[in-house]
Amino acid sequence: HMQGKITFVSGGVGAGNRNAMRQVENRYNLHLMFAVQRSGDYLANVGVKLANTQGKTVLHATSNGPFFFANVPAGHYKITVMSQGRPLTRDIAVAAHGISDQIFYWPAMSAS
């Protein structure tokens, strides 16, 4: 997929899809992974929003699986990821060379 100058791919549900994601991961400089705290259960349908230092959204997508890889210009960004109505936000840096790995864990939903 492509938005502006950013290409991205997501997935990782099932062993075959996870293997396919591993085969292309080196093409992308930003790697995101989504899971539940303690259990490590993977999450899918996670909203991903990446904003530059001026606050402009440069990527707004939904991850179809626990892995989201993007190729973004080097720089500093604010990333917000959303699962089950609960956002997690952090500032990240993407270098001109190498890979920025970001792992996001959400607290387990309490049964009510």
Short mmCIF file of C-alpha atoms in Angstrom, two decimals:
data_model
loop_
_atom_site.label_atom_id
_atom_site.label_comp_id
_atom_site.label_asym_id
_atom_site.label_seq_id
_atom_site.Cartn_x
_atom_site.Cartn_y
_atom_site.Cartn_z
CA HIS A 1 0.00 0.00 0.00
CA MET A 2 1.08 3.58 -0.45
CA GLN A 3 0.09 6.92 1.11
CA GLY A 4 1.95 9.91 -0.21
CA LYS A 5 5.62 8.91 -0.20
CA ILE A 6 5.16 6.16 2.39
CA THR A 7 4.82 2.51 1.44
CA PHE A 8 3.57 0.01 3.98
CA VAL A 9 2.39 -3.55 4.47
CA SER A 10 0.64 -5.28 7.36
CA GLY A 11 -0.36 -8.76 8.37
CA GLY A 12 1.02 -11.70 10.27
CA VAL A 13 -2.14 -13.61 11.14
CA GLY A 14 -1.29 -17.28 10.70
CA ALA A 15 2.06 -18.93 10.10
CA GLY A 16 2.01 -18.52 6.31
CA ASN A 17 1.27 -14.81 6.52
CA ARG A 18 3.91 -14.33 9.23
CA ASN A 19 6.50 -15.99 6.97
CA ALA A 20 5.48 -13.73 4.08
CA MET A 21 5.94 -10.68 6.31
CA ARG A 22 9.42 -11.87 7.37
CA GLN A 23 10.42 -12.20 3.72
CA VAL A 24 9.72 -8.50 3.03
CA GLU A 25 10.64 -6.90 6.37
CA ASN A 26 14.09 -5.74 5.20
CA ARG A 27 12.45 -3.48 2.60
CA TYR A 28 10.98 -1.30 5.37
CA ASN A 29 12.68 0.95 7.94
CA LEU A 30 9.85 1.11 10.50
CA HIS A 31 8.63 -2.12 12.10
CA LEU A 32 5.64 -2.12 14.45
CA MET A 33 4.27 -5.04 16.45
CA PHE A 34 1.03 -5.12 18.47
CA ALA A 35 0.23 -7.47 21.35
CA VAL A 36 -1.55 -7.83 24.69
CA GLN A 37 0.57 -7.29 27.80
CA ARG A 38 1.53 -10.43 29.76
CA SER A 39 -0.20 -12.94 27.44
CA GLY A 40 1.64 -11.80 24.32
CA ASP A 41 -1.49 -12.46 22.26
CA TYR A 42 -1.19 -10.67 18.93
CA LEU A 43 -3.60 -7.90 17.94
CA ALA A 44 -5.02 -7.05 14.52
CA ASN A 45 -7.18 -4.17 13.24
CA VAL A 46 -4.92 -1.64 14.97
CA GLY A 47 -5.16 1.97 13.79
CA VAL A 48 -1.80 3.54 12.94
CA LYS A 49 -1.32 7.29 12.69
CA LEU A 50 2.09 8.87 12.04
CA ALA A 51 2.57 12.63 12.30
CA ASN A 52 5.66 14.66 11.45
CA THR A 53 7.25 17.27 13.73
CA GLN A 54 4.89 19.93 12.34
CA GLY A 55 1.94 17.83 13.48
CA LYS A 56 0.87 16.90 9.95
CA THR A 57 -0.43 13.34 9.56
CA VAL A 58 1.75 11.58 7.00
CA LEU A 59 0.24 8.11 7.41
CA HIS A 60 -3.18 6.96 8.60
CA ALA A 61 -3.88 3.24 8.15
CA THR A 62 -5.21 0.11 9.80
CA SER A 63 -2.93 -2.85 10.42
CA ASN A 64 -4.53 -6.10 9.24
CA GLY A 65 -2.38 -8.09 11.64
CA PRO A 66 0.11 -7.79 14.47
CA PHE A 67 2.94 -6.66 12.18
CA PHE A 68 3.04 -3.33 10.35
CA PHE A 69 6.06 -2.36 8.25
CA ALA A 70 6.48 1.04 6.62
CA ASN A 71 9.15 2.78 4.61
CA VAL A 72 9.20 6.39 5.85
CA PRO A 73 11.60 9.29 5.32
CA ALA A 74 14.20 9.65 8.07
CA GLY A 75 13.08 11.99 10.83
CA HIS A 76 11.20 12.36 14.09
CA TYR A 77 7.53 11.41 14.35
CA LYS A 78 4.70 11.09 16.82
CA ILE A 79 3.01 7.73 16.40
CA THR A 80 -0.43 6.93 17.77
CA VAL A 81 -1.75 3.39 17.58
CA MET A 82 -5.30 2.48 18.58
CA SER A 83 -6.73 -0.88 19.60
CA GLN A 84 -10.14 -1.51 21.16
CA GLY A 85 -10.63 2.24 21.63
CA ARG A 86 -7.41 2.59 23.62
CA PRO A 87 -4.65 4.75 22.09
CA LEU A 88 -0.94 4.48 22.77
CA THR A 89 1.30 7.38 21.70
CA ARG A 90 5.05 7.83 21.61
CA ASP A 91 7.70 9.89 19.90
CA ILE A 92 9.96 7.92 17.60
CA ALA A 93 13.01 8.58 15.45
CA VAL A 94 13.61 6.89 12.12
CA ALA A 95 17.25 6.97 11.01
CA ALA A 96 18.45 7.31 7.44
CA HIS A 97 19.92 3.80 7.74
CA GLY A 98 18.78 0.85 9.79
CA ILE A 99 15.42 -0.12 11.23
CA SER A 100 13.29 1.44 13.94
CA ASP A 101 11.53 -1.35 15.86
CA GLN A 102 8.55 -0.37 17.98
CA ILE A 103 6.55 -2.84 20.06
CA PHE A 104 3.22 -1.78 21.54
CA TYR A 105 1.56 -3.72 24.37
CA TRP A 106 -1.98 -3.04 25.54
CA PRO A 107 -3.18 -4.05 29.00
CA ALA A 108 -5.51 -7.05 28.95
CA MET A 109 -9.18 -6.14 28.87
CA SER A 110 -10.80 -6.93 32.19
CA ALA A 111 -13.86 -9.16 32.07
CA SER A 112 -16.95 -7.37 33.32
#
